CSV table of C-alpha atoms and ligand atoms in Angstrom, one decimal:
chain,number,residue,atom,x,y,z
P,1466,MET,CA,21.8,-6.4,10.1
P,1467,SER,CA,23.0,-2.9,11.1
P,1468,GLU,CA,21.0,-0.7,13.2
P,1469,GLU,CA,20.4,1.9,10.4
P,1470,ILE,CA,18.9,-0.4,7.9
P,1471,VAL,CA,15.5,0.7,7.0
P,1472,PRO,CA,13.1,-1.4,4.7
P,1473,ASN,CA,13.3,0.2,1.2
P,1474,HIS,CA,9.6,-0.6,0.4
P,1475,VAL,CA,6.9,-0.7,3.2
P,1476,ALA,CA,3.4,-1.9,2.4
P,1477,ILE,CA,0.7,-1.4,5.1
P,1478,ILE,CA,-2.9,-2.6,5.5
P,1479,MET,CA,-4.3,0.4,7.6
P,1480,ASP,CA,-6.9,-1.6,9.6
P,1481,GLY,CA,-9.0,-0.9,12.7
P,1482,ASN,CA,-10.7,2.5,12.0
P,1483,GLY,CA,-14.0,1.2,12.6
P,1484,ARG,CA,-13.1,-0.4,16.0
P,1485,TRP,CA,-11.4,2.7,17.1
P,1486,ALA,CA,-14.6,4.6,16.5
P,1487,ARG,CA,-16.8,2.0,18.2
P,1488,GLN,CA,-14.6,1.9,21.3
P,1489,ARG,CA,-15.5,5.7,21.6
P,1490,LYS,CA,-19.1,5.2,20.7
P,1491,LEU,CA,-18.5,7.3,17.5
P,1492,PRO,CA,-19.7,6.6,14.0
P,1493,ARG,CA,-17.3,4.4,12.0
P,1494,THR,CA,-16.6,7.4,9.7
P,1495,ALA,CA,-15.0,9.3,12.6
P,1496,GLY,CA,-12.5,6.4,12.7
P,1497,HIS,CA,-11.8,6.9,9.0
P,1498,LYS,CA,-11.2,10.6,9.5
P,1499,GLU,CA,-8.8,9.8,12.4
P,1500,GLY,CA,-7.1,7.3,10.2
P,1501,VAL,CA,-6.3,9.8,7.6
P,1502,LYS,CA,-4.4,11.9,10.3
P,1503,ALA,CA,-2.5,8.7,11.2
P,1504,SER,CA,-1.6,8.2,7.6
P,1505,GLN,CA,-0.1,11.8,7.3
P,1506,GLU,CA,2.0,11.1,10.3
P,1507,ILE,CA,3.2,7.7,9.0
P,1508,ILE,CA,4.0,9.1,5.5
P,1509,LYS,CA,6.0,12.0,7.1
P,1510,ALA,CA,7.9,9.5,9.5
P,1511,SER,CA,8.5,7.1,6.5
P,1512,GLY,CA,10.1,9.7,4.5
P,1513,GLU,CA,12.2,11.0,7.4
P,1514,ALA,CA,13.4,7.4,8.1
P,1515,GLY,CA,14.6,7.0,4.6
P,1516,VAL,CA,11.9,4.6,3.3
P,1517,ARG,CA,11.9,5.1,-0.5
P,1518,TYR,CA,8.5,3.2,-1.3
P,1519,LEU,CA,5.3,3.4,0.9
P,1520,THR,CA,2.2,1.5,-0.3
P,1521,LEU,CA,-0.9,2.1,1.8
P,1522,PHE,CA,-4.1,0.0,1.4
P,1523,ALA,CA,-6.9,2.5,1.6
P,1524,PHE,CA,-9.9,0.8,0.0
P,1525,SER,CA,-10.1,-2.9,-1.2
P,1526,SER,CA,-12.2,-4.1,-4.2
P,1527,GLU,CA,-14.1,-5.9,-1.4
P,1528,ASN,CA,-14.9,-2.7,0.6
P,1529,TRP,CA,-17.7,-1.9,-1.9
P,1530,SER,CA,-19.8,-4.4,0.0
P,1531,ARG,CA,-19.8,-2.1,3.1
P,1532,PRO,CA,-22.9,-0.1,3.8
P,1533,LYS,CA,-23.5,2.6,1.3
P,1534,ASN,CA,-23.2,5.5,3.6
P,1535,GLU,CA,-19.8,4.3,4.8
P,1536,VAL,CA,-18.7,3.9,1.1
P,1537,SER,CA,-19.7,7.3,0.2
P,1538,ALA,CA,-18.3,8.9,3.4
P,1539,LEU,CA,-15.0,7.2,2.4
P,1540,MET,CA,-15.2,8.6,-1.1
P,1541,ASP,CA,-15.9,12.2,0.3
P,1542,LEU,CA,-13.0,11.7,2.7
P,1543,PHE,CA,-10.6,10.7,-0.2
P,1544,LEU,CA,-11.6,13.7,-2.2
P,1545,ARG,CA,-11.3,16.2,0.5
P,1546,SER,CA,-7.9,14.8,1.7
P,1547,LEU,CA,-6.6,15.0,-1.9
P,1548,GLU,CA,-7.9,18.6,-2.2
P,1549,THR,CA,-6.1,19.6,0.9
P,1550,GLU,CA,-3.1,17.3,0.9
P,1551,ALA,CA,-1.9,17.0,-2.6
P,1552,GLN,CA,0.1,20.3,-2.6
P,1553,ASN,CA,1.7,19.5,0.7
P,1554,LEU,CA,2.9,16.1,-0.6
P,1555,ALA,CA,4.2,17.8,-3.7
P,1556,ASP,CA,6.1,20.4,-1.6
P,1557,ASN,CA,7.7,17.5,0.6
P,1558,GLY,CA,9.3,15.5,-2.3
P,1559,VAL,CA,6.6,12.9,-2.5
P,1560,ARG,CA,5.6,11.3,-5.7
P,1561,LEU,CA,2.1,9.9,-5.5
P,1562,LYS,CA,0.6,7.1,-7.5
P,1563,PHE,CA,-2.7,5.3,-7.2
P,1564,LEU,CA,-2.8,1.6,-7.5
P,1565,GLY,CA,-6.1,-0.1,-8.5
P,1566,GLN,CA,-9.1,0.3,-10.7
P,1567,VAL,CA,-9.5,4.0,-10.4
P,1568,ASP,CA,-11.5,4.6,-13.5
P,1569,THR,CA,-14.6,3.2,-11.7
P,1570,PHE,CA,-14.6,6.2,-9.3
P,1571,SER,CA,-16.7,9.3,-9.8
P,1572,GLN,CA,-15.4,11.7,-12.5
P,1573,LYS,CA,-14.6,14.3,-9.9
P,1574,LEU,CA,-12.6,11.9,-7.7
P,1575,PHE,CA,-10.8,10.3,-10.8
P,1576,ASP,CA,-9.9,13.9,-12.0
P,1577,GLN,CA,-8.5,14.8,-8.6
P,1578,MET,CA,-6.4,11.6,-8.4
P,1579,LEU,CA,-5.0,12.4,-11.9
P,1580,ARG,CA,-4.3,16.0,-10.9
P,1581,ALA,CA,-2.5,14.9,-7.6
P,1582,GLU,CA,-0.4,12.4,-9.5
P,1583,GLN,CA,0.6,15.0,-12.0
P,1584,LEU,CA,1.4,17.7,-9.4
P,1585,THR,CA,4.0,15.3,-7.8
P,1586,GLU,CA,5.3,13.6,-10.9
P,1587,ASN,CA,8.7,15.2,-10.8
P,1588,ASN,CA,9.4,14.1,-7.2
P,1589,ASP,CA,11.5,11.3,-6.1
P,1590,LYS,CA,12.2,11.4,-2.3
P,1591,LEU,CA,9.3,9.2,-1.3
P,1592,PHE,CA,7.3,7.1,-3.8
P,1593,LEU,CA,3.9,7.0,-2.1
P,1594,ASN,CA,1.4,4.4,-3.6
P,1595,ILE,CA,-2.2,4.6,-2.4
P,1596,ALA,CA,-4.0,1.3,-3.2
P,1597,VAL,CA,-7.7,2.1,-3.9
P,1598,ASN,CA,-10.3,-0.2,-5.4
P,1599,TYR,CA,-7.3,-2.6,-5.4
P,1600,GLY,CA,-7.3,-6.4,-5.2
P,1601,GLY,CA,-4.4,-8.6,-5.6
P,1602,LYS,CA,-6.3,-11.1,-7.7
P,1603,TRP,CA,-7.6,-8.3,-9.9
P,1604,ASP,CA,-4.0,-7.1,-10.4
P,1605,ILE,CA,-2.8,-10.6,-11.4
P,1606,CYS,CA,-5.8,-11.0,-13.8
P,1607,GLN,CA,-5.2,-7.6,-15.5
P,1608,ALA,CA,-1.5,-8.6,-15.9
P,1609,ALA,CA,-2.5,-11.9,-17.5
P,1610,LYS,CA,-4.9,-10.1,-19.9
P,1611,ALA,CA,-2.1,-7.7,-21.0
P,1612,VAL,CA,0.2,-10.8,-21.6
P,1613,ALA,CA,-2.6,-12.5,-23.6
P,1614,GLU,CA,-3.3,-9.5,-25.7
P,1615,GLU,CA,0.4,-9.1,-26.7
P,1616,TYR,CA,0.8,-12.9,-27.3
P,1617,LYS,CA,-2.5,-12.7,-29.5
P,1618,LYS,CA,-0.9,-9.8,-31.6
P,1619,GLY,CA,2.3,-11.8,-32.0
P,1620,MET,CA,4.4,-9.3,-29.9
P,1621,LEU,CA,5.4,-12.0,-27.5
P,1622,THR,CA,6.2,-15.7,-27.7
P,1623,LEU,CA,5.6,-18.3,-25.0
P,1624,SER,CA,9.2,-18.3,-24.1
P,1625,ASP,CA,9.2,-14.6,-23.5
P,1626,ILE,CA,6.6,-15.1,-20.7
P,1627,ASP,CA,8.6,-15.4,-17.5
P,1628,GLU,CA,8.4,-13.9,-14.0
P,1629,ALA,CA,10.1,-10.6,-14.8
P,1630,ASN,CA,8.0,-10.2,-17.9
P,1631,PHE,CA,4.8,-10.9,-16.0
P,1632,GLU,CA,5.8,-8.6,-13.2
P,1633,SER,CA,6.3,-5.8,-15.6
P,1634,ARG,CA,2.4,-5.7,-16.2
P,1635,LEU,CA,1.4,-5.5,-12.6
P,1636,VAL,CA,0.5,-2.1,-11.2
P,1637,THR,CA,3.7,-2.0,-9.1
P,1638,LYS,CA,5.8,-2.2,-12.4
P,1639,ASP,CA,9.1,-0.5,-12.0
P,1640,MET,CA,9.0,-0.7,-8.2
P,1641,PRO,CA,10.9,-3.1,-5.9
P,1642,ALA,CA,8.8,-5.7,-4.0
P,1643,PRO,CA,7.9,-4.7,-0.5
P,1644,ASP,CA,10.6,-5.6,2.2
P,1645,LEU,CA,8.2,-5.1,5.0
P,1646,PHE,CA,4.5,-5.6,5.2
P,1647,ILE,CA,2.5,-4.2,8.2
P,1648,ARG,CA,-1.1,-4.9,9.2
P,1649,THR,CA,-2.5,-3.0,12.0
P,1650,GLY,CA,-5.7,-3.8,13.9
P,1651,GLY,CA,-4.8,-7.2,15.1
P,1652,GLU,CA,-6.2,-9.4,12.1
P,1653,THR,CA,-3.5,-11.8,10.7
P,1654,ARG,CA,-4.5,-12.0,7.1
P,1655,ILE,CA,-3.6,-10.6,3.7
P,1656,SER,CA,-7.1,-9.6,2.6
P,1657,ASN,CA,-6.4,-9.7,-1.2
P,1658,PHE,CA,-3.5,-7.0,-0.9
P,1659,LEU,CA,-0.4,-7.4,-3.0
P,1660,LEU,CA,-0.6,-11.2,-3.6
P,1661,TRP,CA,2.2,-11.6,-6.1
P,1662,GLN,CA,4.4,-8.8,-4.7
P,1663,LEU,CA,4.4,-10.2,-1.1
P,1664,ALA,CA,6.1,-13.6,-2.1
P,1665,TYR,CA,9.2,-12.8,0.0
P,1666,THR,CA,8.2,-9.9,2.1
P,1667,GLU,CA,8.7,-9.9,5.9
P,1668,LEU,CA,5.3,-9.9,7.7
P,1669,TYR,CA,4.5,-7.9,10.7
P,1670,PHE,CA,1.1,-7.7,12.5
P,1671,SER,CA,0.4,-5.1,15.2
P,1672,GLU,CA,-2.6,-5.1,17.5
P,1673,VAL,CA,-2.7,-1.3,17.5
P,1674,LEU,CA,-5.7,0.1,15.7
P,1675,TRP,CA,-4.7,2.3,12.7
P,1676,PRO,CA,-5.8,5.7,14.3
P,1677,GLU,CA,-3.4,5.0,17.2
P,1678,PHE,CA,-0.4,3.8,14.9
P,1679,THR,CA,2.2,6.4,15.6
P,1680,PRO,CA,5.7,6.9,14.3
P,1681,ASP,CA,6.9,5.0,17.5
P,1682,GLU,CA,4.8,2.0,16.5
P,1683,LEU,CA,6.3,2.2,13.0
P,1684,ASN,CA,9.8,2.1,14.5
P,1685,LYS,CA,8.8,-1.0,16.4
P,1686,ALA,CA,8.0,-2.6,13.1
P,1687,PHE,CA,11.4,-1.5,11.7
P,1688,ASP,CA,13.1,-3.0,14.8
P,1689,ALA,CA,11.3,-6.4,14.2
P,1690,TYR,CA,12.3,-6.2,10.5
P,1691,ARG,CA,16.1,-5.7,11.5
P,1692,SER,CA,15.8,-8.8,13.7
P,1693,ARG,CA,14.8,-10.9,10.7
P,1694,GLN,CA,17.1,-12.9,8.5
P,1695,ARG,CA,16.0,-12.8,4.9
P,1696,ARG,CA,17.2,-16.1,3.4
P,1697,PHE,CA,15.4,-16.2,0.1
P,1698,GLY,CA,15.8,-20.0,0.1
P,1699,LYS,CA,19.4,-20.2,1.2
P,1700,THR,CA,20.8,-21.5,4.4
P,1701,GLN,CA,21.9,-19.6,7.5
P,1702,GLU,CA,25.4,-20.6,6.9
P,1703,GLN,CA,25.5,-19.5,3.3
P,1704,LEU,CA,24.4,-16.0,4.4
P,1705,LYS,CA,27.1,-15.7,7.1
P,1706,LYS,CA,29.8,-16.3,4.5
P,1707,GLN,CA,28.6,-13.4,2.4
V,3055,IPE,C1,-9.7,0.0,7.6
V,3055,IPE,O1,-10.5,0.1,8.8
V,3055,IPE,C2,-10.2,1.1,6.6
V,3055,IPE,C3,-10.9,0.6,5.5
V,3055,IPE,C4,-11.0,-0.7,5.2
V,3055,IPE,C5,-11.3,1.6,4.5
V,3055,IPE,P1,-11.8,-0.6,9.0
V,3055,IPE,O2,-12.9,0.2,8.5
V,3055,IPE,O3,-11.7,-1.9,8.3
V,3055,IPE,O4,-11.9,-0.8,10.6
V,3055,IPE,P2,-12.5,-2.2,11.3
V,3055,IPE,O5,-11.5,-3.3,10.8
V,3055,IPE,O6,-13.8,-2.2,11.1
V,3055,IPE,O7,-12.1,-1.9,12.8
V,3056,IPE,C1,-8.5,-4.5,4.3
V,3056,IPE,O1,-9.2,-4.2,5.5
V,3056,IPE,C2,-8.5,-3.4,3.4
V,3056,IPE,C3,-8.0,-2.0,3.8
V,3056,IPE,C4,-7.5,-1.7,4.9
V,3056,IPE,C5,-8.3,-1.0,2.9
V,3056,IPE,P1,-10.6,-4.8,5.8
V,3056,IPE,O2,-11.0,-4.4,7.2
V,3056,IPE,O3,-11.5,-4.5,4.7
V,3056,IPE,O4,-10.2,-6.4,5.7
V,3056,IPE,P2,-11.0,-7.7,6.0
V,3056,IPE,O5,-12.2,-7.8,5.1
V,3056,IPE,O6,-11.5,-7.5,7.5
V,3056,IPE,O7,-10.1,-8.8,5.9
V,3057,MG,MG1,-11.1,-3.9,8.9
């Protein structure tokens, strides 16, 4: 692969905020605040590097089981970040989209999310997806329900249901699958992120805690990506001939 190749779609589990705070004897929420700053840097660096799609996992459907005060601090932080950052994203060619069950959030937060999406809807430099109240299993279930609904109405036959058709109901419809998955914070698991979409994604795990994940660390992930050979089931020899 040539040096300049940059993954077209990068999906990141931003993990390690709590441990970053604990190391400094700070409350976990201080880690989340610092995590927002890291996200801003990574969004900027991704756009500059030529990434077209960036999907960030900010809050999983399982994260509701955290202590109440942490959940509400996270919601406050989302709201405030949107209020202060939406215009900045809009001015920088970013198109924002939220992936997940967003209608369960407070009316105020939900309105702010819609507003931010609308504010950026004409941009196309960087497609930024923020996965909130997202779960990979939920995504597959809601797609299955949509297919069942159309089948029931007679709009679909059984033979119409194939991978492409099913994929077009997932929240990532109209986007290419991630080329590179990054998880920071040292855990080596998917934690119910994009289960279907990661089928052939290159996986990269970093020990660095999210608040310390700099554009340099992102470049290390890109270097690792460049060193991979994506075979999609073929042999090495077949790929050399291409
Ligand atoms: C990721 O950091 C942020 C969210 C899940 C919202 P964590 O809060 O999971 O940080 P650790 O894993 O406890 O260090
Ligand atoms: C995954 O991180 C979700 C986000 C980063 C938003 P967690 O820290 O919640 O994951 P587990 O539960 O430890 O696997
Ligand atoms: Mg964690």
